[in-house]
Amino acid sequence: MSRARAEALLWLAQRASAAVLGVWVPIHLVTIVAAVRGGLSATEILERTQGSAAWAVYYAVFVLAVSIHAPIGLRTVARETLGWRGPGLELATLAAGVALALFGWRAVAGLVMA
Amino acid sequence: MKETTLAMSVWRGDAAGGAFRDYRVPARPGQTVLDVVTWIQRHIDPGLSYRYACRVGMCGTCAMTVNGKPRWTCRTLVGTVAPDLRLSVAPLANLPVVKDLACDMTQFFDKWRRAEGRFQAAPGSAADFAVVPPESAARQAADAGIECIGCAVCYAACDVVSWNPAYLGPAALNRAWTLVNDVRDGAQAARLAAVAGDAGCHACHSHQSCREHCPKQLNPTAAIAGLKRLATLAALKGEI
């Protein structure tokens, strides 16, 4: 794949994941506020999320979008503010994405699996 | 009657460095910043170097940093930018200084070339006159950016250029966009490949400093957004 094509597709991936986050983040925040202000304890929250396919899919997609969006953005920040370029940066970007996905999905599993 | 004077602060130096030097210049009605710089050279300091040609906003050679902002000096009235009669003039940012207020424009125009910013006739297009309806969407998009005079004001105003020296910059990308919308041109895939990626349109953060400072009121940010769309579509189709 040409470098120009790879950069264009990364740009698209970041914009597409941003579009998902634009919907997902408000739902997440409203849910948190509603749960806390509604007086739900951690146990009561887990009672509602464990075994729920809907919450599993919602947060799995959330983690995927973050794992795509954040590393590409950090890659740009690293290039522009640190002047870091080259294979090391690409590996670090990939590692950041994989780490976010693994830790995030692990947390989702803890939320939805009994 | 006591003569009113301008308190001028003019950057003097070269690629190795320099500093501002102060001058006092008679204030005149309708005076441009270029008039003032010329007055200093002719009456106070013949060694002051700067660049200009047409003095009427066509050639794009006289741009400088005026009170911290990039401007075309031949069409910038002192009364507009310095109502307090204090004026600083420095070379454009993001370009190497040759001497005093004159910058080396080589990298700026090299990037036009790297962005495939020249017309390349489609094969066979010389056989007959091309019919380009002025009201067509493509022609109107090209017309919106065609009046660029290559002054580098946008280039000096661009944060991304300062962060990423390889970035092609607003003027080169705006030029590429006018050609992308030229139906007679036959090098579109090569042009989109040239303007895509880290040094090209996808690096733009849409700060719109180029649009804010362009003396011709062009909108390179919109041109770059158009390039992003087309280059990304070309990437999805595997054309670049």
PDB file of C-alpha atoms in Angstrom, chain A:
ATOM      1  CA  MET A   1       0.000   0.000   0.000  1.00  0.00           C
ATOM      2  CA  SER A   2       1.290   3.449  -0.884  1.00  0.00           C
ATOM      3  CA  ARG A   3       2.110   5.819   1.948  1.00  0.00           C
ATOM      4  CA  ALA A   4      -0.407   8.347   0.587  1.00  0.00           C
ATOM      5  CA  ARG A   5      -3.159   5.730   0.608  1.00  0.00           C
ATOM      6  CA  ALA A   6      -2.269   4.538   4.106  1.00  0.00           C
ATOM      7  CA  GLU A   7      -2.350   8.085   5.475  1.00  0.00           C
ATOM      8  CA  ALA A   8      -5.677   8.804   3.767  1.00  0.00           C
ATOM      9  CA  LEU A   9      -7.222   5.631   5.191  1.00  0.00           C
ATOM     10  CA  LEU A  10      -5.912   6.392   8.682  1.00  0.00           C
ATOM     11  CA  TRP A  11      -7.468   9.842   8.390  1.00  0.00           C
ATOM     12  CA  LEU A  12     -10.754   8.241   7.360  1.00  0.00           C
ATOM     13  CA  ALA A  13     -10.571   5.731  10.225  1.00  0.00           C
ATOM     14  CA  GLN A  14     -10.094   8.532  12.714  1.00  0.00           C
ATOM     15  CA  ARG A  15     -13.002  10.547  11.308  1.00  0.00           C
ATOM     16  CA  ALA A  16     -15.285   7.510  11.197  1.00  0.00           C
ATOM     17  CA  SER A  17     -14.417   6.546  14.780  1.00  0.00           C
ATOM     18  CA  ALA A  18     -15.006  10.169  15.807  1.00  0.00           C
ATOM     19  CA  ALA A  19     -18.482   9.969  14.298  1.00  0.00           C
ATOM     20  CA  VAL A  20     -19.205   6.892  16.433  1.00  0.00           C
ATOM     21  CA  LEU A  21     -17.810   8.550  19.552  1.00  0.00           C
ATOM     22  CA  GLY A  22     -19.913  11.619  18.885  1.00  0.00           C
ATOM     23  CA  VAL A  23     -22.980   9.469  19.573  1.00  0.00           C
ATOM     24  CA  TRP A  24     -21.507   7.007  22.069  1.00  0.00           C
ATOM     25  CA  VAL A  25     -19.886   9.475  24.496  1.00  0.00           C
ATOM     26  CA  PRO A  26     -23.089  11.448  25.267  1.00  0.00           C
ATOM     27  CA  ILE A  27     -24.988   8.192  25.866  1.00  0.00           C
ATOM     28  CA  HIS A  28     -22.202   7.022  28.184  1.00  0.00           C
ATOM     29  CA  LEU A  29     -22.138  10.303  30.126  1.00  0.00           C
ATOM     30  CA  VAL A  30     -25.918  10.526  30.449  1.00  0.00           C
ATOM     31  CA  THR A  31     -26.011   6.911  31.648  1.00  0.00           C
ATOM     32  CA  ILE A  32     -23.368   7.571  34.300  1.00  0.00           C
ATOM     33  CA  VAL A  33     -25.096  10.703  35.569  1.00  0.00           C
ATOM     34  CA  ALA A  34     -28.502   9.018  35.564  1.00  0.00           C
ATOM     35  CA  ALA A  35     -27.168   5.976  37.421  1.00  0.00           C
ATOM     36  CA  VAL A  36     -25.327   7.980  40.062  1.00  0.00           C
ATOM     37  CA  ARG A  37     -28.058  10.553  40.617  1.00  0.00           C
ATOM     38  CA  GLY A  38     -30.609   7.741  40.657  1.00  0.00           C
ATOM     39  CA  GLY A  39     -28.790   6.367  43.657  1.00  0.00           C
ATOM     40  CA  LEU A  40     -27.770   3.031  42.110  1.00  0.00           C
ATOM     41  CA  SER A  41     -24.973   1.212  43.907  1.00  0.00           C
ATOM     42  CA  ALA A  42     -22.212  -0.613  42.023  1.00  0.00           C
ATOM     43  CA  THR A  43     -23.963  -3.886  42.728  1.00  0.00           C
ATOM     44  CA  GLU A  44     -27.250  -2.590  41.374  1.00  0.00           C
ATOM     45  CA  ILE A  45     -25.518  -1.305  38.230  1.00  0.00           C
ATOM     46  CA  LEU A  46     -23.841  -4.682  37.664  1.00  0.00           C
ATOM     47  CA  GLU A  47     -27.182  -6.432  38.165  1.00  0.00           C
ATOM     48  CA  ARG A  48     -28.468  -4.449  35.193  1.00  0.00           C
ATOM     49  CA  THR A  49     -25.423  -4.843  32.926  1.00  0.00           C
ATOM     50  CA  GLN A  50     -24.431  -8.464  33.568  1.00  0.00           C
ATOM     51  CA  GLY A  51     -25.871 -10.715  30.934  1.00  0.00           C
ATOM     52  CA  SER A  52     -27.048  -7.771  28.850  1.00  0.00           C
ATOM     53  CA  ALA A  53     -26.168  -8.213  25.186  1.00  0.00           C
ATOM     54  CA  ALA A  54     -27.106  -4.592  24.479  1.00  0.00           C
ATOM     55  CA  TRP A  55     -24.621  -3.162  27.003  1.00  0.00           C
ATOM     56  CA  ALA A  56     -21.998  -5.653  25.842  1.00  0.00           C
ATOM     57  CA  VAL A  57     -22.325  -4.533  22.225  1.00  0.00           C
ATOM     58  CA  TYR A  58     -22.562  -0.859  23.165  1.00  0.00           C
ATOM     59  CA  TYR A  59     -19.367  -0.852  25.243  1.00  0.00           C
ATOM     60  CA  ALA A  60     -17.492  -3.223  22.915  1.00  0.00           C
ATOM     61  CA  VAL A  61     -18.126  -0.783  20.056  1.00  0.00           C
ATOM     62  CA  PHE A  62     -17.160   2.121  22.326  1.00  0.00           C
ATOM     63  CA  VAL A  63     -13.812   0.474  23.096  1.00  0.00           C
ATOM     64  CA  LEU A  64     -13.219  -0.295  19.425  1.00  0.00           C
ATOM     65  CA  ALA A  65     -13.889   3.323  18.436  1.00  0.00           C
ATOM     66  CA  VAL A  66     -11.555   4.628  21.163  1.00  0.00           C
ATOM     67  CA  SER A  67      -8.863   2.123  20.197  1.00  0.00           C
ATOM     68  CA  ILE A  68      -8.938   3.423  16.631  1.00  0.00           C
ATOM     69  CA  HIS A  69      -9.431   7.108  17.329  1.00  0.00           C
ATOM     70  CA  ALA A  70      -7.008   7.807  20.158  1.00  0.00           C
ATOM     71  CA  PRO A  71      -3.812   6.214  18.781  1.00  0.00           C
ATOM     72  CA  ILE A  72      -4.163   7.952  15.412  1.00  0.00           C
ATOM     73  CA  GLY A  73      -4.627  11.268  17.182  1.00  0.00           C
ATOM     74  CA  LEU A  74      -1.667  10.620  19.481  1.00  0.00           C
ATOM     75  CA  ARG A  75       0.399   9.739  16.413  1.00  0.00           C
ATOM     76  CA  THR A  76      -0.353  13.158  14.947  1.00  0.00           C
ATOM     77  CA  VAL A  77       0.432  14.884  18.241  1.00  0.00           C
ATOM     78  CA  ALA A  78       3.730  12.990  18.466  1.00  0.00           C
ATOM     79  CA  ARG A  79       4.664  14.046  14.945  1.00  0.00           C
ATOM     80  CA  GLU A  80       3.754  17.676  15.337  1.00  0.00           C
ATOM     81  CA  THR A  81       4.927  18.394  18.873  1.00  0.00           C
ATOM     82  CA  LEU A  82       7.794  15.924  19.322  1.00  0.00           C
ATOM     83  CA  GLY A  83       8.893  15.589  15.706  1.00  0.00           C
ATOM     84  CA  TRP A  84       8.744  11.808  16.148  1.00  0.00           C
ATOM     85  CA  ARG A  85       8.372   9.971  12.840  1.00  0.00           C
ATOM     86  CA  GLY A  86       9.288   6.624  11.366  1.00  0.00           C
ATOM     87  CA  PRO A  87       8.758   2.933  12.149  1.00  0.00           C
ATOM     88  CA  GLY A  88       9.087   3.454  15.908  1.00  0.00           C
ATOM     89  CA  LEU A  89       6.119   5.788  15.921  1.00  0.00           C
ATOM     90  CA  GLU A  90       4.037   3.404  13.800  1.00  0.00           C
ATOM     91  CA  LEU A  91       4.797   0.556  16.228  1.00  0.00           C
ATOM     92  CA  ALA A  92       3.971   2.733  19.227  1.00  0.00           C
ATOM     93  CA  THR A  93       0.681   3.751  17.588  1.00  0.00           C
ATOM     94  CA  LEU A  94      -0.223   0.125  16.964  1.00  0.00           C
ATOM     95  CA  ALA A  95       0.761  -0.829  20.505  1.00  0.00           C
ATOM     96  CA  ALA A  96      -1.375   1.964  21.957  1.00  0.00           C
ATOM     97  CA  GLY A  97      -4.359   0.808  19.905  1.00  0.00           C
ATOM     98  CA  VAL A  98      -3.946  -2.841  20.882  1.00  0.00           C
ATOM     99  CA  ALA A  99      -3.470  -1.964  24.557  1.00  0.00           C
ATOM    100  CA  LEU A 100      -6.569   0.248  24.603  1.00  0.00           C
ATOM    101  CA  ALA A 101      -8.616  -2.469  22.922  1.00  0.00           C
ATOM    102  CA  LEU A 102      -7.432  -5.266  25.225  1.00  0.00           C
ATOM    103  CA  PHE A 103      -7.797  -3.318  28.472  1.00  0.00           C
ATOM    104  CA  GLY A 104     -11.083  -1.850  27.317  1.00  0.00           C
ATOM    105  CA  TRP A 105     -12.639  -5.154  26.287  1.00  0.00           C
ATOM    106  CA  ARG A 106     -11.412  -6.727  29.518  1.00  0.00           C
ATOM    107  CA  ALA A 107     -13.311  -4.033  31.393  1.00  0.00           C
ATOM    108  CA  VAL A 108     -16.392  -4.645  29.241  1.00  0.00           C
ATOM    109  CA  ALA A 109     -16.185  -8.340  30.060  1.00  0.00           C
ATOM    110  CA  GLY A 110     -16.094  -7.470  33.744  1.00  0.00           C
ATOM    111  CA  LEU A 111     -19.178  -5.312  33.282  1.00  0.00           C
ATOM    112  CA  VAL A 112     -21.388  -7.702  31.348  1.00  0.00           C
ATOM    113  CA  MET A 113     -20.230 -11.209  32.266  1.00  0.00           C
ATOM    114  CA  ALA A 114     -21.594 -12.735  35.423  1.00  0.00           C
TER     115      ALA A 114
END
